[in-house]
Amino acid sequence: MNLLEEFKKNPGFVYRIGTDYYYIGKWICKPCTDEAVTDCHAMYEMCIQAKEPANAALYFQKLRAYSEFALDIPYNPAKILQYQTALVEALSDADIQSLTDQLRHFHDQAS
């Protein structure tokens, strides 16, 4: 899975990389430090692991909304691509696998 291509296709969402959280999508790439958002992501992950699709869907929608509110205006596609590229290049193999799994869950929830 080409992570940069996936980011370009998807709207913003919150992803966990190691112990850090990021808003990533076709219009955004920046760290997320808002505790309410990171707590929401933890609940989203717990619902996925517990196989509670209805609750996972609720937290998924909240994370999508948080990502929309975090957008920077004006939109700067070159800067976003630069941040995404630097982020992907710094990932460990474990981080790549984790992010790939999260993107798979994103697609499952979005469809």
PDB file of C-alpha atoms in Angstrom:
ATOM      1  CA  MET A   1       0.000   0.000   0.000  1.00  0.00           C
ATOM      2  CA  ASN A   2       1.428   3.345  -1.015  1.00  0.00           C
ATOM      3  CA  LEU A   3       0.705   5.513   2.006  1.00  0.00           C
ATOM      4  CA  LEU A   4       1.147   8.834   0.211  1.00  0.00           C
ATOM      5  CA  GLU A   5      -1.307   7.797  -2.488  1.00  0.00           C
ATOM      6  CA  GLU A   6      -3.778   6.659   0.158  1.00  0.00           C
ATOM      7  CA  PHE A   7      -3.511   9.990   1.980  1.00  0.00           C
ATOM      8  CA  LYS A   8      -4.192  11.865  -1.280  1.00  0.00           C
ATOM      9  CA  LYS A   9      -7.390   9.852  -1.852  1.00  0.00           C
ATOM     10  CA  ASN A  10      -8.877  10.072   1.632  1.00  0.00           C
ATOM     11  CA  PRO A  11     -10.415  12.917   3.578  1.00  0.00           C
ATOM     12  CA  GLY A  12      -8.797  13.839   6.867  1.00  0.00           C
ATOM     13  CA  PHE A  13      -8.757  11.420   9.760  1.00  0.00           C
ATOM     14  CA  VAL A  14      -6.829  10.938  13.002  1.00  0.00           C
ATOM     15  CA  TYR A  15      -4.146   8.249  12.967  1.00  0.00           C
ATOM     16  CA  ARG A  16      -1.926   6.978  15.763  1.00  0.00           C
ATOM     17  CA  ILE A  17       1.738   6.510  14.966  1.00  0.00           C
ATOM     18  CA  GLY A  18       3.532   5.089  17.987  1.00  0.00           C
ATOM     19  CA  THR A  19       2.412   7.284  20.861  1.00  0.00           C
ATOM     20  CA  ASP A  20       1.694  10.313  18.676  1.00  0.00           C
ATOM     21  CA  TYR A  21      -1.466  11.273  16.808  1.00  0.00           C
ATOM     22  CA  TYR A  22      -1.773  13.026  13.472  1.00  0.00           C
ATOM     23  CA  TYR A  23      -4.490  14.519  11.337  1.00  0.00           C
ATOM     24  CA  ILE A  24      -3.742  13.101   7.874  1.00  0.00           C
ATOM     25  CA  GLY A  25      -5.662  13.249   4.617  1.00  0.00           C
ATOM     26  CA  LYS A  26      -5.756  14.915   1.237  1.00  0.00           C
ATOM     27  CA  TRP A  27      -6.150  18.371   2.810  1.00  0.00           C
ATOM     28  CA  ILE A  28      -4.219  17.977   6.052  1.00  0.00           C
ATOM     29  CA  CYS A  29      -1.089  16.644   7.721  1.00  0.00           C
ATOM     30  CA  LYS A  30      -0.289  17.911  11.168  1.00  0.00           C
ATOM     31  CA  PRO A  31       0.155  16.656  14.721  1.00  0.00           C
ATOM     32  CA  CYS A  32      -2.894  16.246  16.920  1.00  0.00           C
ATOM     33  CA  THR A  33      -2.387  17.078  20.582  1.00  0.00           C
ATOM     34  CA  ASP A  34      -5.998  17.753  21.599  1.00  0.00           C
ATOM     35  CA  GLU A  35      -6.769  15.376  24.468  1.00  0.00           C
ATOM     36  CA  ALA A  36     -10.454  15.082  23.554  1.00  0.00           C
ATOM     37  CA  VAL A  37      -9.466  13.921  20.067  1.00  0.00           C
ATOM     38  CA  THR A  38      -6.830  11.451  21.242  1.00  0.00           C
ATOM     39  CA  ASP A  39      -9.271  10.026  23.804  1.00  0.00           C
ATOM     40  CA  CYS A  40     -11.850   9.641  21.032  1.00  0.00           C
ATOM     41  CA  HIS A  41      -9.267   7.763  18.961  1.00  0.00           C
ATOM     42  CA  ALA A  42      -8.539   5.444  21.896  1.00  0.00           C
ATOM     43  CA  MET A  43     -12.253   4.678  22.171  1.00  0.00           C
ATOM     44  CA  TYR A  44     -12.439   4.087  18.407  1.00  0.00           C
ATOM     45  CA  GLU A  45      -9.588   1.555  18.635  1.00  0.00           C
ATOM     46  CA  MET A  46     -11.204  -0.167  21.626  1.00  0.00           C
ATOM     47  CA  CYS A  47     -14.507  -0.529  19.754  1.00  0.00           C
ATOM     48  CA  ILE A  48     -12.739  -2.031  16.742  1.00  0.00           C
ATOM     49  CA  GLN A  49     -10.898  -4.525  18.950  1.00  0.00           C
ATOM     50  CA  ALA A  50     -14.099  -5.392  20.827  1.00  0.00           C
ATOM     51  CA  LYS A  51     -15.894  -5.897  17.489  1.00  0.00           C
ATOM     52  CA  GLU A  52     -18.519  -3.264  18.286  1.00  0.00           C
ATOM     53  CA  PRO A  53     -19.187  -1.826  14.816  1.00  0.00           C
ATOM     54  CA  ALA A  54     -21.968   0.553  15.841  1.00  0.00           C
ATOM     55  CA  ASN A  55     -19.827   2.219  18.506  1.00  0.00           C
ATOM     56  CA  ALA A  56     -16.776   2.215  16.214  1.00  0.00           C
ATOM     57  CA  ALA A  57     -18.884   3.995  13.577  1.00  0.00           C
ATOM     58  CA  LEU A  58     -19.852   6.674  16.096  1.00  0.00           C
ATOM     59  CA  TYR A  59     -16.239   7.386  17.047  1.00  0.00           C
ATOM     60  CA  PHE A  60     -15.214   7.214  13.384  1.00  0.00           C
ATOM     61  CA  GLN A  61     -17.648  10.045  12.562  1.00  0.00           C
ATOM     62  CA  LYS A  62     -16.366  12.103  15.484  1.00  0.00           C
ATOM     63  CA  LEU A  63     -12.762  11.672  14.320  1.00  0.00           C
ATOM     64  CA  ARG A  64     -13.750  12.702  10.798  1.00  0.00           C
ATOM     65  CA  ALA A  65     -15.407  15.828  12.186  1.00  0.00           C
ATOM     66  CA  TYR A  66     -12.419  16.696  14.369  1.00  0.00           C
ATOM     67  CA  SER A  67     -10.230  16.402  11.274  1.00  0.00           C
ATOM     68  CA  GLU A  68     -12.408  18.805   9.316  1.00  0.00           C
ATOM     69  CA  PHE A  69     -12.269  21.369  12.118  1.00  0.00           C
ATOM     70  CA  ALA A  70      -8.461  21.073  12.232  1.00  0.00           C
ATOM     71  CA  LEU A  71      -7.998  22.146   8.585  1.00  0.00           C
ATOM     72  CA  ASP A  72      -5.736  25.124   7.947  1.00  0.00           C
ATOM     73  CA  ILE A  73      -7.019  27.828   5.659  1.00  0.00           C
ATOM     74  CA  PRO A  74      -5.790  28.652   3.080  1.00  0.00           C
ATOM     75  CA  TYR A  75      -5.187  25.162   1.756  1.00  0.00           C
ATOM     76  CA  ASN A  76      -1.523  24.633   0.779  1.00  0.00           C
ATOM     77  CA  PRO A  77      -1.168  21.334  -1.132  1.00  0.00           C
ATOM     78  CA  ALA A  78       2.628  21.622  -1.584  1.00  0.00           C
ATOM     79  CA  LYS A  79       3.181  22.100   2.146  1.00  0.00           C
ATOM     80  CA  ILE A  80       0.841  19.211   3.012  1.00  0.00           C
ATOM     81  CA  LEU A  81       2.623  16.869   0.590  1.00  0.00           C
ATOM     82  CA  GLN A  82       5.973  17.923   2.043  1.00  0.00           C
ATOM     83  CA  TYR A  83       4.784  17.095   5.589  1.00  0.00           C
ATOM     84  CA  GLN A  84       3.259  13.786   4.496  1.00  0.00           C
ATOM     85  CA  THR A  85       6.416  12.759   2.647  1.00  0.00           C
ATOM     86  CA  ALA A  86       8.633  13.582   5.627  1.00  0.00           C
ATOM     87  CA  LEU A  87       6.288  11.706   7.950  1.00  0.00           C
ATOM     88  CA  VAL A  88       6.193   8.573   5.767  1.00  0.00           C
ATOM     89  CA  GLU A  89       9.966   8.586   5.241  1.00  0.00           C
ATOM     90  CA  ALA A  90      10.516   8.614   9.023  1.00  0.00           C
ATOM     91  CA  LEU A  91       8.250   5.610   9.728  1.00  0.00           C
ATOM     92  CA  SER A  92       9.597   2.335  11.043  1.00  0.00           C
ATOM     93  CA  ASP A  93       8.380  -0.956   9.559  1.00  0.00           C
ATOM     94  CA  ALA A  94       6.110  -1.409  12.590  1.00  0.00           C
ATOM     95  CA  ASP A  95       4.687   2.093  12.111  1.00  0.00           C
ATOM     96  CA  ILE A  96       4.038   1.397   8.427  1.00  0.00           C
ATOM     97  CA  GLN A  97       2.190  -1.801   9.304  1.00  0.00           C
ATOM     98  CA  SER A  98       0.143  -0.044  11.988  1.00  0.00           C
ATOM     99  CA  LEU A  99      -0.763   2.815   9.659  1.00  0.00           C
ATOM    100  CA  THR A 100      -1.657   0.359   6.881  1.00  0.00           C
ATOM    101  CA  ASP A 101      -3.988  -1.449   9.298  1.00  0.00           C
ATOM    102  CA  GLN A 102      -5.559   1.850  10.362  1.00  0.00           C
ATOM    103  CA  LEU A 103      -6.127   2.816   6.740  1.00  0.00           C
ATOM    104  CA  ARG A 104      -7.820  -0.534   6.152  1.00  0.00           C
ATOM    105  CA  HIS A 105     -10.124   0.159   9.116  1.00  0.00           C
ATOM    106  CA  PHE A 106     -10.748   3.646   7.718  1.00  0.00           C
ATOM    107  CA  HIS A 107     -11.897   2.147   4.408  1.00  0.00           C
ATOM    108  CA  ASP A 108     -14.087  -0.388   6.192  1.00  0.00           C
ATOM    109  CA  GLN A 109     -15.809   2.354   8.197  1.00  0.00           C
ATOM    110  CA  ALA A 110     -16.099   4.772   5.281  1.00  0.00           C
ATOM    111  CA  SER A 111     -17.866   2.265   3.064  1.00  0.00           C
TER     112      SER A 111
END
